[in-house]
PDB file of C-alpha atoms in Angstrom:
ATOM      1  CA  UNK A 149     -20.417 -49.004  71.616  1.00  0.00           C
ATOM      2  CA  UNK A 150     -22.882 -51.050  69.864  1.00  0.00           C
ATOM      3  CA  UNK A 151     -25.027 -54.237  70.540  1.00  0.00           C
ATOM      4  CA  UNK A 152     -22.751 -56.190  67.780  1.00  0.00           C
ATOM      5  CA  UNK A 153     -19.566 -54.947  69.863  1.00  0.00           C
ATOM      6  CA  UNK A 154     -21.269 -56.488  73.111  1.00  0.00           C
ATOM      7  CA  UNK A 155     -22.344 -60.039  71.292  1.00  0.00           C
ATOM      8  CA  UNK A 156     -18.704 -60.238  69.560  1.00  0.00           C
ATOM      9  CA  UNK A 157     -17.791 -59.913  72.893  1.00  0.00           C
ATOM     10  CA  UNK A 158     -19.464 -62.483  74.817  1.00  0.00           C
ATOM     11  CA  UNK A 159     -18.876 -64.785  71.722  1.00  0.00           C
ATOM     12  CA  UNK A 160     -15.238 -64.651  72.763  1.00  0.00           C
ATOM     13  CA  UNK A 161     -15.683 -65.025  76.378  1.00  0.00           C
ATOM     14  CA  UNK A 162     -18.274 -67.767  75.880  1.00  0.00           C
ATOM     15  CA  UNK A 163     -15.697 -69.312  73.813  1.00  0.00           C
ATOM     16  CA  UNK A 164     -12.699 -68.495  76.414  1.00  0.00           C
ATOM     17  CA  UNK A 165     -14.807 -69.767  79.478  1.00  0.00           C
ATOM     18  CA  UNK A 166     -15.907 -73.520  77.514  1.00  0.00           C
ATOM     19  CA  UNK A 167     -12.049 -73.625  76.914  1.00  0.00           C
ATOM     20  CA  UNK A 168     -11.301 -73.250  80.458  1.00  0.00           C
ATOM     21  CA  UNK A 169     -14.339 -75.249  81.210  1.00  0.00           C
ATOM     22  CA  UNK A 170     -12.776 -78.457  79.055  1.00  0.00           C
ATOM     23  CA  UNK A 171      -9.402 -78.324  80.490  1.00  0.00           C
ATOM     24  CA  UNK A 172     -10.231 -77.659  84.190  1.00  0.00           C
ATOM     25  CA  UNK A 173     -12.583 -80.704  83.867  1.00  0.00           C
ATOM     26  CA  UNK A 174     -10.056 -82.702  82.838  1.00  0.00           C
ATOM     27  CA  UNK A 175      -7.684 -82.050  85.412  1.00  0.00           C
ATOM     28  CA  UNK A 176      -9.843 -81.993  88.422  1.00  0.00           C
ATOM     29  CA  UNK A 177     -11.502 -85.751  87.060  1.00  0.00           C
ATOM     30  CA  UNK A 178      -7.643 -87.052  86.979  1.00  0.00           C
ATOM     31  CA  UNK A 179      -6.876 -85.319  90.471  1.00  0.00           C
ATOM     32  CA  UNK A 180      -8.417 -88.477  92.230  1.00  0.00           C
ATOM     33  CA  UNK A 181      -7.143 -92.271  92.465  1.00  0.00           C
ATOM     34  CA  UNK A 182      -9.315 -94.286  89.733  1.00  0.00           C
ATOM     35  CA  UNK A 183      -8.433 -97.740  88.568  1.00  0.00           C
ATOM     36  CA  UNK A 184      -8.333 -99.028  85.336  1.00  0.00           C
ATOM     37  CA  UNK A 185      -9.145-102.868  85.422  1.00  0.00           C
ATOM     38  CA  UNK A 186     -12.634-102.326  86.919  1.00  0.00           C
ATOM     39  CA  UNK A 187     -15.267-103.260  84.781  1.00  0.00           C
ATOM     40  CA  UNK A 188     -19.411-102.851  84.664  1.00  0.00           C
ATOM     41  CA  UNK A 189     -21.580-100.534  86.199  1.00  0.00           C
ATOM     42  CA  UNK A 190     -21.860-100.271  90.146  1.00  0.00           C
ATOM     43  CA  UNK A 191     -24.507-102.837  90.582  1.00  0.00           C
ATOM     44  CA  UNK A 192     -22.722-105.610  88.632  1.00  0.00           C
ATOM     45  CA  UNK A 193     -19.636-105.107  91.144  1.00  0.00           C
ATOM     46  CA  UNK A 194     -21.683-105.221  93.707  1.00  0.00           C
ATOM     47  CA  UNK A 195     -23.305-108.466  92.532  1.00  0.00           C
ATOM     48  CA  UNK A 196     -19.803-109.942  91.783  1.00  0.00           C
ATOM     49  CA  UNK A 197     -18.031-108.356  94.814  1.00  0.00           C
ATOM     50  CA  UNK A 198     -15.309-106.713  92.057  1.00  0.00           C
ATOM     51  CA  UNK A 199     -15.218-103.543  94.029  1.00  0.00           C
ATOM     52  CA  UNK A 200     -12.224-101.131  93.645  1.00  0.00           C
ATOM     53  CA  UNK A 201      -8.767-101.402  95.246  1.00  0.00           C
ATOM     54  CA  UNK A 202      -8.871 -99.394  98.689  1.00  0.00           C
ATOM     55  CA  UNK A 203      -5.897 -97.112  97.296  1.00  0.00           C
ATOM     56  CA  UNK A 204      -8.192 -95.911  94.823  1.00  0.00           C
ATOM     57  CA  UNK A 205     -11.140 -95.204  96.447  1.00  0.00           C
ATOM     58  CA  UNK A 206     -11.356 -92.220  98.553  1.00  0.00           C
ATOM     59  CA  UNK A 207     -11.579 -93.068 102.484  1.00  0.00           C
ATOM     60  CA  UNK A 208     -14.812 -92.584 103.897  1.00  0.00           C
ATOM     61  CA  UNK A 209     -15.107 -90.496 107.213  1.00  0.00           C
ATOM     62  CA  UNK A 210     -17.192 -92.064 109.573  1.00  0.00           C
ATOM     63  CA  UNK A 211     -15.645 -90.588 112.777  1.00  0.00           C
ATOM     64  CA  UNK A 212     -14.195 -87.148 114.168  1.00  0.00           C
ATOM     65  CA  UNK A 213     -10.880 -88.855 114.564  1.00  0.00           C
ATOM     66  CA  UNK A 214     -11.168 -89.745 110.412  1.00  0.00           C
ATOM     67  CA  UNK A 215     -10.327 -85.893 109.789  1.00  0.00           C
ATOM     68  CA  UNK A 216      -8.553 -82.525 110.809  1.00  0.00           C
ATOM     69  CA  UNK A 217      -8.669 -79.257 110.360  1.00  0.00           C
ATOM     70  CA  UNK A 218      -7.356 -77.783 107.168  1.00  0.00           C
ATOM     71  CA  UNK A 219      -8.274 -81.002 105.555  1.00  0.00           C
ATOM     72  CA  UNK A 220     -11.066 -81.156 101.990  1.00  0.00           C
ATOM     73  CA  UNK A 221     -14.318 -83.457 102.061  1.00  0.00           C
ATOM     74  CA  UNK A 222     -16.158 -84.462  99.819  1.00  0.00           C
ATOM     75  CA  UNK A 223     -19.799 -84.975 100.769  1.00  0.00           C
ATOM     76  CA  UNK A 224     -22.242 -87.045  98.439  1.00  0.00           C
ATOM     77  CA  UNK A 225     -26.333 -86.178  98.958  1.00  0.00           C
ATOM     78  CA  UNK A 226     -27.381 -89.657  99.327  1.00  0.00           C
ATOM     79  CA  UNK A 227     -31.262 -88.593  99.241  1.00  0.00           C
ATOM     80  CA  UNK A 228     -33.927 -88.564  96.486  1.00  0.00           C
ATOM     81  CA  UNK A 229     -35.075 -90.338  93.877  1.00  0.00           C
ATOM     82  CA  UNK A 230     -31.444 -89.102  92.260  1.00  0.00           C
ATOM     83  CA  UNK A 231     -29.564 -90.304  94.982  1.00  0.00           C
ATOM     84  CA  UNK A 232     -26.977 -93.632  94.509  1.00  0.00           C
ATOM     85  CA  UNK A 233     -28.240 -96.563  95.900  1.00  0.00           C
ATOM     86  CA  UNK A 234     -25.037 -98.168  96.824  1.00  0.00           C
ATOM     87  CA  UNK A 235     -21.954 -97.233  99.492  1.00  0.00           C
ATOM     88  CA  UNK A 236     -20.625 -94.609  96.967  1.00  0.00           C
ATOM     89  CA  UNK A 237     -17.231 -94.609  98.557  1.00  0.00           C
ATOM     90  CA  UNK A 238     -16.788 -98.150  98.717  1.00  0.00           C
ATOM     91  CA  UNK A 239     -17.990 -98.818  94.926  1.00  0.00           C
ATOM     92  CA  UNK A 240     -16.698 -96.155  93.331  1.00  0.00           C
ATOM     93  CA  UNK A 241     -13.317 -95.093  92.409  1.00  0.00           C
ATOM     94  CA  UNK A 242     -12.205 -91.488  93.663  1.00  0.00           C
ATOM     95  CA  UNK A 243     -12.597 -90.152  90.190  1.00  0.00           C
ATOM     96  CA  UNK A 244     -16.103 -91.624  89.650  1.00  0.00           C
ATOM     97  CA  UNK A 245     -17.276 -90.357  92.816  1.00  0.00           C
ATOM     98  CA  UNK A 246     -15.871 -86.638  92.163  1.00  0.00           C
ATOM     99  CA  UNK A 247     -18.050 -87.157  88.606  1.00  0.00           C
ATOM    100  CA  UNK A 248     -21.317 -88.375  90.329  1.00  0.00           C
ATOM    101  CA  UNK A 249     -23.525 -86.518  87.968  1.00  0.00           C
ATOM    102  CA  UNK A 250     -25.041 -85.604  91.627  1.00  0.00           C
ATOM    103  CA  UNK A 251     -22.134 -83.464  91.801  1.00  0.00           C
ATOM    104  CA  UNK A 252     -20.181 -84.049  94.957  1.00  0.00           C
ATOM    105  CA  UNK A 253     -19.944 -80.958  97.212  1.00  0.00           C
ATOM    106  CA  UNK A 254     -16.434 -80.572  98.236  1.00  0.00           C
ATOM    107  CA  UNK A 255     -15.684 -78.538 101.945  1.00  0.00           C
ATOM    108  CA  UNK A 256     -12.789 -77.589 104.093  1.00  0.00           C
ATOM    109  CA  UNK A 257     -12.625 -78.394 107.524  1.00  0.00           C
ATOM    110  CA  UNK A 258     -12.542 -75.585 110.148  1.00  0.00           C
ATOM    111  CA  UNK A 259     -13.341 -76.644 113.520  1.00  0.00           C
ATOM    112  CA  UNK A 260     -14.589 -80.089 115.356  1.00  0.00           C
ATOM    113  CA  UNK A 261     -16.395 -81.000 118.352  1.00  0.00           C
ATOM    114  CA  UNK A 262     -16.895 -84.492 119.771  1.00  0.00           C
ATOM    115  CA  UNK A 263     -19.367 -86.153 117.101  1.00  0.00           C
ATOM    116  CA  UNK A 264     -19.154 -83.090 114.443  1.00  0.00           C
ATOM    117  CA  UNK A 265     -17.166 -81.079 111.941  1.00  0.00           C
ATOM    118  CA  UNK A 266     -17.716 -77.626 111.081  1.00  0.00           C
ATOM    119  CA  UNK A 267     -16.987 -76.946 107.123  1.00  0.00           C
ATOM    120  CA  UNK A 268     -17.228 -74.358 104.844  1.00  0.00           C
ATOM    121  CA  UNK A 269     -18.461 -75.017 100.942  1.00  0.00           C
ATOM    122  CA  UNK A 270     -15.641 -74.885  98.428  1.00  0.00           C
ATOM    123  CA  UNK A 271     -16.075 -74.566  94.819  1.00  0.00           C
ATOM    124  CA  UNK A 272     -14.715 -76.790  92.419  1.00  0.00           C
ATOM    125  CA  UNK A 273     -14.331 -76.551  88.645  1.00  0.00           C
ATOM    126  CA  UNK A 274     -18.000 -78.579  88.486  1.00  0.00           C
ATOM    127  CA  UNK A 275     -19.374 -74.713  89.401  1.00  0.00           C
ATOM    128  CA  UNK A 276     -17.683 -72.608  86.284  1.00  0.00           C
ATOM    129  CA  UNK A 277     -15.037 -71.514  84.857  1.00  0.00           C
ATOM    130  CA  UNK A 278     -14.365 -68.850  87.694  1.00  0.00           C
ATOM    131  CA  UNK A 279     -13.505 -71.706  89.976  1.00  0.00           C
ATOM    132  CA  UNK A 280      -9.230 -70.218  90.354  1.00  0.00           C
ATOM    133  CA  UNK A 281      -7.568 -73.622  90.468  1.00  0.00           C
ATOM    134  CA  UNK A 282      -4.279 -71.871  91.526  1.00  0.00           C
ATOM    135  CA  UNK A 283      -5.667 -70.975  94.929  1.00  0.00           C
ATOM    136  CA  UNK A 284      -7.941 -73.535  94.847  1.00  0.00           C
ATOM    137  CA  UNK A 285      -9.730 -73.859  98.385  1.00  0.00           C
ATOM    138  CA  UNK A 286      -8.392 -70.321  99.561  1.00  0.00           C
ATOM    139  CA  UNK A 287     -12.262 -69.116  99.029  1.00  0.00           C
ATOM    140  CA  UNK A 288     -15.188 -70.548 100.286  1.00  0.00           C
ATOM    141  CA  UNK A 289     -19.244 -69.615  98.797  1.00  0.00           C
ATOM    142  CA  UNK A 290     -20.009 -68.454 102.446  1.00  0.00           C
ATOM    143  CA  UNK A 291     -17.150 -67.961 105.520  1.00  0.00           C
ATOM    144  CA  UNK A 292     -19.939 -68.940 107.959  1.00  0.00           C
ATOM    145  CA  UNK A 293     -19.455 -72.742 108.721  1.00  0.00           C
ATOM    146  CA  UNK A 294     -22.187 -75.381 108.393  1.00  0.00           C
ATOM    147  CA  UNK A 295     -22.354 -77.907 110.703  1.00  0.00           C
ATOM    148  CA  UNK A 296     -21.783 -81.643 109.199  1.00  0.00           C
ATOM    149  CA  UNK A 297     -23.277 -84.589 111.664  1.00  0.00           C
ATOM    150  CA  UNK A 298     -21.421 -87.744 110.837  1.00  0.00           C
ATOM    151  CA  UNK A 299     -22.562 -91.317 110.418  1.00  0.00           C
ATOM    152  CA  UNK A 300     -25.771 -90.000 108.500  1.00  0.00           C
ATOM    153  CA  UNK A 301     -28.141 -91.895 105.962  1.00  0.00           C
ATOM    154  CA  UNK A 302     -28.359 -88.570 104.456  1.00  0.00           C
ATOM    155  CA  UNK A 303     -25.028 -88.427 103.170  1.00  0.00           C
ATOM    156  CA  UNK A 304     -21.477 -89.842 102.897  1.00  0.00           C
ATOM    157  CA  UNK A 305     -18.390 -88.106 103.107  1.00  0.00           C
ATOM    158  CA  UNK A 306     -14.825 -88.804 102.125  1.00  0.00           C
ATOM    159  CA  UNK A 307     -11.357 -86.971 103.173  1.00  0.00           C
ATOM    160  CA  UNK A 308      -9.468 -85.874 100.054  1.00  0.00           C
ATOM    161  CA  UNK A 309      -6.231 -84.896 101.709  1.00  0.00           C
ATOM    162  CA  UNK A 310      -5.420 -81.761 103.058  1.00  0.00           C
ATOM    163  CA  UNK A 311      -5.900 -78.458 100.879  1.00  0.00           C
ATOM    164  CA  UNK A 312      -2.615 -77.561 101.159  1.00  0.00           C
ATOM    165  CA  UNK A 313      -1.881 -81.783  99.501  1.00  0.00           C
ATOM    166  CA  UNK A 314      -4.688 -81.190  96.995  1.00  0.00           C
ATOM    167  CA  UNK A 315      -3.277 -77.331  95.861  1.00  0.00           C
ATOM    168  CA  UNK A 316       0.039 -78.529  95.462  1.00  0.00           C
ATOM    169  CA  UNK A 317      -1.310 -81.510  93.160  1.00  0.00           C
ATOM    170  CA  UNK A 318      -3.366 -79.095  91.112  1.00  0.00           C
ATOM    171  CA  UNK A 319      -0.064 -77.017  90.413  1.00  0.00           C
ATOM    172  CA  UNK A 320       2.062 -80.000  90.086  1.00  0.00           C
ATOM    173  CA  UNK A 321      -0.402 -81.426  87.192  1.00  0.00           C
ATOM    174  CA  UNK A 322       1.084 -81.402  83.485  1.00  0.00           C
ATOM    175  CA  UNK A 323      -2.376 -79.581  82.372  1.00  0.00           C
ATOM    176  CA  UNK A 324      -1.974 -76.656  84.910  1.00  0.00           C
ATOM    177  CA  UNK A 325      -0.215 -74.701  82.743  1.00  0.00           C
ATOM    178  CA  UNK A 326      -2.808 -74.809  80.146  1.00  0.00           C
ATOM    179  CA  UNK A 327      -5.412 -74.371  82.228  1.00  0.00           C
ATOM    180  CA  UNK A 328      -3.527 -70.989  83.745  1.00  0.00           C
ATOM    181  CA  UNK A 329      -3.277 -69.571  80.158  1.00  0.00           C
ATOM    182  CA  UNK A 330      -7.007 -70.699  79.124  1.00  0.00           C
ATOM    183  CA  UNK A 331      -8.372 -69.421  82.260  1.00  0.00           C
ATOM    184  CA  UNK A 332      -5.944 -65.902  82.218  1.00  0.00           C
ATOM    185  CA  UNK A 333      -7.346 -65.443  78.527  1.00  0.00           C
ATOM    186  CA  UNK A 334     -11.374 -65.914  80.179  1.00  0.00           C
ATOM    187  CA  UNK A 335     -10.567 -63.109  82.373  1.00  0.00           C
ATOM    188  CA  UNK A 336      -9.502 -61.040  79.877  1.00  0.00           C
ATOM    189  CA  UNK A 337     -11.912 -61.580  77.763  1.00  0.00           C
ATOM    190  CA  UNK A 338     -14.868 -61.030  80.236  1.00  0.00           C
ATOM    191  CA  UNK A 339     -13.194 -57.847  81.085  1.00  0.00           C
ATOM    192  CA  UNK A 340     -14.050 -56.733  77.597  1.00  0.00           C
ATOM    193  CA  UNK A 341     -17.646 -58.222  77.855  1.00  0.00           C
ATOM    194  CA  UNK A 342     -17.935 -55.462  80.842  1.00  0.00           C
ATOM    195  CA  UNK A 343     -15.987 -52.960  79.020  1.00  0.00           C
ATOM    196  CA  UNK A 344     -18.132 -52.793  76.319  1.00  0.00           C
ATOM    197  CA  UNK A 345     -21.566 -53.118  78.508  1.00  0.00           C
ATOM    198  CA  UNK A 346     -19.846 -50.155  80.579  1.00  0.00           C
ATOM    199  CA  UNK A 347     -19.390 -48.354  77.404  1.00  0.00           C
ATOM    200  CA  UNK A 348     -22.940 -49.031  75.809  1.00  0.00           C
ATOM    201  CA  UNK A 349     -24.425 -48.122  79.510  1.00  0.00           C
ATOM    202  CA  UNK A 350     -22.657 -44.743  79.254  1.00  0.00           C
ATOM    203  CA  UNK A 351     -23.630 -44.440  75.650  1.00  0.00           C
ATOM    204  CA  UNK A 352     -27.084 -44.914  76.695  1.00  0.00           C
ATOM    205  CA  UNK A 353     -27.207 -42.209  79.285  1.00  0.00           C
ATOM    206  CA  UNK A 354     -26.060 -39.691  77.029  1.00  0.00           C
ATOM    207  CA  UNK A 355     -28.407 -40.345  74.067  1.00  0.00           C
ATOM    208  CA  UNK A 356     -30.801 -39.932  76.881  1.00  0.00           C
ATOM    209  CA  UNK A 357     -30.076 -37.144  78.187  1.00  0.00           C
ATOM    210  CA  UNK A 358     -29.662 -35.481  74.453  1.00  0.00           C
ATOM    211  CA  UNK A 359     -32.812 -36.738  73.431  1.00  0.00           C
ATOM    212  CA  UNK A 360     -35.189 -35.134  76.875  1.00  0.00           C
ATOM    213  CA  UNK A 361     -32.963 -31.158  76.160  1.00  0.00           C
ATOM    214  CA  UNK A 362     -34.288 -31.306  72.486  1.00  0.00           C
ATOM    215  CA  UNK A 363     -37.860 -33.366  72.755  1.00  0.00           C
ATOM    216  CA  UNK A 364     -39.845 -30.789  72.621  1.00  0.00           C
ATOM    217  CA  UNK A 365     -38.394 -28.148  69.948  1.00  0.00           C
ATOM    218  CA  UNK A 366     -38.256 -31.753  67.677  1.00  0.00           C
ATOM    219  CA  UNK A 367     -41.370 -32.485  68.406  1.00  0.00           C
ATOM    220  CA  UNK A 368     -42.834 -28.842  67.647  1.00  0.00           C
ATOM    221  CA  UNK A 369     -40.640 -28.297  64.889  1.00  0.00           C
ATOM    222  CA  UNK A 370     -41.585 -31.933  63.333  1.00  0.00           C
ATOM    223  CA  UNK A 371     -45.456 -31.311  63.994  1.00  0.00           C
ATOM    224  CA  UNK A 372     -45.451 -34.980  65.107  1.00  0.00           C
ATOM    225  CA  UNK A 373     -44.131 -36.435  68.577  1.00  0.00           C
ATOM    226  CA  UNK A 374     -41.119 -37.987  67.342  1.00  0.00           C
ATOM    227  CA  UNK A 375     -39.837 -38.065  70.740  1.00  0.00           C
ATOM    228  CA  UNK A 376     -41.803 -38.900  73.401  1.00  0.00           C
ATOM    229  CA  UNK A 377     -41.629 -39.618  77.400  1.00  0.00           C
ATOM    230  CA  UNK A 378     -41.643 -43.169  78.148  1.00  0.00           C
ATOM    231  CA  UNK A 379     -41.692 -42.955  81.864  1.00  0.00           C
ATOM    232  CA  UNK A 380     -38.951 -43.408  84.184  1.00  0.00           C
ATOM    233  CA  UNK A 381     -36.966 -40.651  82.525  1.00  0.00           C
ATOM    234  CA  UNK A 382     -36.658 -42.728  79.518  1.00  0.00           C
ATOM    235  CA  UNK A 383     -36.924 -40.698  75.914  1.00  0.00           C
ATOM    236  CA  UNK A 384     -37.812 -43.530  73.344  1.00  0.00           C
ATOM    237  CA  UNK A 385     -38.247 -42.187  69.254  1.00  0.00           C
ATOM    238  CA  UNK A 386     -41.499 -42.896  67.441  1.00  0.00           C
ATOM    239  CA  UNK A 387     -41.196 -43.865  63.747  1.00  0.00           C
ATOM    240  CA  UNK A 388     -44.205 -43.721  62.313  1.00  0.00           C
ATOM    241  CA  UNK A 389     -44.939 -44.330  58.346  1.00  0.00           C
ATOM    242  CA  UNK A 390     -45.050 -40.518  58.541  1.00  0.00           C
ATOM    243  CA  UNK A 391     -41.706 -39.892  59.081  1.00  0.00           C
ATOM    244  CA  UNK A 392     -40.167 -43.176  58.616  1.00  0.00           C
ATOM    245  CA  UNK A 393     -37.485 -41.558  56.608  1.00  0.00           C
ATOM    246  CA  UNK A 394     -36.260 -39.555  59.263  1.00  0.00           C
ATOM    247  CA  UNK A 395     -34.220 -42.605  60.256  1.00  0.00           C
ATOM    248  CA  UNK A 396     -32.321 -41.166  57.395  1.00  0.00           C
ATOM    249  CA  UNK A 397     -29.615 -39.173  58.882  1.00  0.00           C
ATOM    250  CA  UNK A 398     -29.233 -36.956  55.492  1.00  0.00           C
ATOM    251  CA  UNK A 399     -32.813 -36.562  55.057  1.00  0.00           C
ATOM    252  CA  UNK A 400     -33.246 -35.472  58.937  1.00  0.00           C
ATOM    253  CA  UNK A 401     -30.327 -33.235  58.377  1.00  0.00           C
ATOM    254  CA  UNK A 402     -31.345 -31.963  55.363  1.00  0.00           C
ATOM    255  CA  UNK A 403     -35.486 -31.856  56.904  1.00  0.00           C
ATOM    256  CA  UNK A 404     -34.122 -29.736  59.995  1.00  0.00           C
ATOM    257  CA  UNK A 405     -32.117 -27.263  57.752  1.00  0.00           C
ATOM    258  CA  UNK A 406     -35.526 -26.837  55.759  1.00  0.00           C
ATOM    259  CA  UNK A 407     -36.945 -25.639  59.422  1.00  0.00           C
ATOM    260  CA  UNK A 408     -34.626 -23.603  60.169  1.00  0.00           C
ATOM    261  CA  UNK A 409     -34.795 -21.854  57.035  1.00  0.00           C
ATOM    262  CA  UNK A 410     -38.430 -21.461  57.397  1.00  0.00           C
ATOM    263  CA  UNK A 411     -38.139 -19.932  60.730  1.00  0.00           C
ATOM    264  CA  UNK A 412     -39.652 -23.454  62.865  1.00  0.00           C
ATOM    265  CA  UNK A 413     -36.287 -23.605  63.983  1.00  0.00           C
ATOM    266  CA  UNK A 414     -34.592 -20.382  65.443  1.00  0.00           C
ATOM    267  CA  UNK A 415     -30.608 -20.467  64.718  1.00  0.00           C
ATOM    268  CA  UNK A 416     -29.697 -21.575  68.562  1.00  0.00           C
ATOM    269  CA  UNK A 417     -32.725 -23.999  68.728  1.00  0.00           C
ATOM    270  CA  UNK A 418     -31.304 -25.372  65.227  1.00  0.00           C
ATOM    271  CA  UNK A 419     -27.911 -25.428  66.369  1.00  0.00           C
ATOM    272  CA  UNK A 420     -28.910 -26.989  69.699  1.00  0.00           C
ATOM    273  CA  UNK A 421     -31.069 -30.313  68.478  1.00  0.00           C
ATOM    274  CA  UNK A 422     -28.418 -30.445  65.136  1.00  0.00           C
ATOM    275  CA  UNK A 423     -25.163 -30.879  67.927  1.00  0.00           C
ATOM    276  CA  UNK A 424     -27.542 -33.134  70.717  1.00  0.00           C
ATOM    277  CA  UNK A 425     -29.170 -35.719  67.965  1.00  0.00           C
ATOM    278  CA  UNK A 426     -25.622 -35.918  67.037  1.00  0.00           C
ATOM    279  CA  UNK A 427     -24.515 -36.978  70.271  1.00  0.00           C
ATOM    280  CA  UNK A 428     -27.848 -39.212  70.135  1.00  0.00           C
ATOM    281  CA  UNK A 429     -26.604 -40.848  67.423  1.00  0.00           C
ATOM    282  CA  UNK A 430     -29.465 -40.099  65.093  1.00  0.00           C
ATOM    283  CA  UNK A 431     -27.047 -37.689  63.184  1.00  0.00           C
ATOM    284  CA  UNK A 432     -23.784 -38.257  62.113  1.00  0.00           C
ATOM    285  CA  UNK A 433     -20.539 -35.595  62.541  1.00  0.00           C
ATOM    286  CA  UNK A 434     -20.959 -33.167  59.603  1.00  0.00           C
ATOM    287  CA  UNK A 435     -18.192 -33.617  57.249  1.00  0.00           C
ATOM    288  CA  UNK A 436     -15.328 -31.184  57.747  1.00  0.00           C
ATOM    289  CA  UNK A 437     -14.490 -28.180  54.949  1.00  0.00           C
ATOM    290  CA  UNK A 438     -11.291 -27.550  54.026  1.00  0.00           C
ATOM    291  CA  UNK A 439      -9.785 -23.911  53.546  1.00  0.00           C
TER     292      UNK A 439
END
């Protein structure tokens, strides 16, 4: 397998993944409630109290009782110098909140106590193009729960329904087909990235191990250390002016036959670097004769 195999390759899965990448984005930003008649930036509708409809903003969870288990979260970092300034769930539609260019961590509830929620970290299509929309929330980054303390200056966090609600949206959506077949085609076509970095690995290891059982009848034969021991059990060719031209594989075939007749290169010694700087790759497959 060669290097141009393994960048064709991840060409196509680069290529596959931004496709999956363009249509998962567009489906997870229309998941959420958004409203069309708002106008300006967050500050001016703050200034001019023209703040979104309640329907589509995303309800804010202030209190144990606001949630459940089994149900998503989304939880906005509210700290920093990149944080929003503003009540981000009561300024912002659902869908601008789930773009905050913050990106909005989104968690699933799994346990409660009196003043906090236990959650574990869900990924989203924000993360990559591995995010599997069609058991969306079934994995989590970690199964060990974090602790979320409510009512925080650190944060805010929002209820997006239940992950059972939000899956069934994601497969009801008119691009989920698409994204299925776009996101099928970026598995399949990362399978061949590893495929052929599996193959070139193997490749490797054989050239390898060709190159250290002839290194030193080469390098005799040669007169110059055309092989030599990089360390680590790595074999690594030197082309030097001298023998540039042994990158030739008809003038080292030809150059080892001249050794071999002159008696540098006994018949099994001859026979034995000619078949394992094939298998390097340094020689081609002699042409087959005919009767």
């Amino acid at each position: 397998m060669q290097s141009t195999d393994i960048h064709a390759a991840r060409r196509r899965a680069a290529d596959a993944q931004r496709a999956v990448n363009t249509v998962s984005a567009l489906l997870w930003r229309s998941l959420w409630p958004d409203d069309a008649k708002l106008r300006g930036n967050a500050q001016s509708r703050v200034m001019l109290d023209d703040l979104p409809a309640s329907e589509a903003r995303i309800p804010a969870v202030t209190e144990v009782g606001d949630t459940s288990i089994g149900d998503l979260l989304v939880v906005v970092d509210t700290t920093g110098a990149s944080g929003p300034s503003f009540d981000v769930l009561g300024v912002l539609t659902g869908s601008e909140v789930m773009d905050l260019a913050t990106a909005p961590k989104v968690a699933k509830v799994v346990g409660t106590t009196a003043k906090t929620v236990s959650v574990v970290m869900i990924p989203t299509p924000r993360d990559g193009w591995e995010c599997n929309l069609d058991g969306f929330a079934e994995r989590s980054y970690d199964p060990t729960a974090v602790t979320l303390t409510l009512k925080t200056k650190t944060r805010r966090i929002g209820r997006l329904g239940t992950a059972l609600d939000v899956r069934q949206r994601i497969s009801d959506h008119s691009l989920f087909g698409e994204w299925q077949r776009a996101y099928e085609s970026a598995k399949t076509a990362q399978k061949e990235v590893e495929a052929a970095v599996s193959a070139r690995v193997a490749a490797e290891a054989l050239r390898q191990q060709a190159l250290k059982r002839v290194a030193s009848i080469v390098n005799r034969a040669l007169g110059v250390q055309m092989i030599s021991d990089v360390g680590g059990s790595l074999m690594q060719l030197q082309f030097s002016d001298y023998h540039y031209f042994f990158r030739d594989q008809e003038n080292l075939r030809v150059h080892l036959a001249g050794l071999h007749s002159v008696g540098k290169l006994t018949a099994e010694e001859h026979e034995l670097v000619t078949e394992q700087l094939t298998v390097a790759g340094m020689l081609a497959e002699p042409p087959r004769t005919t009767a």
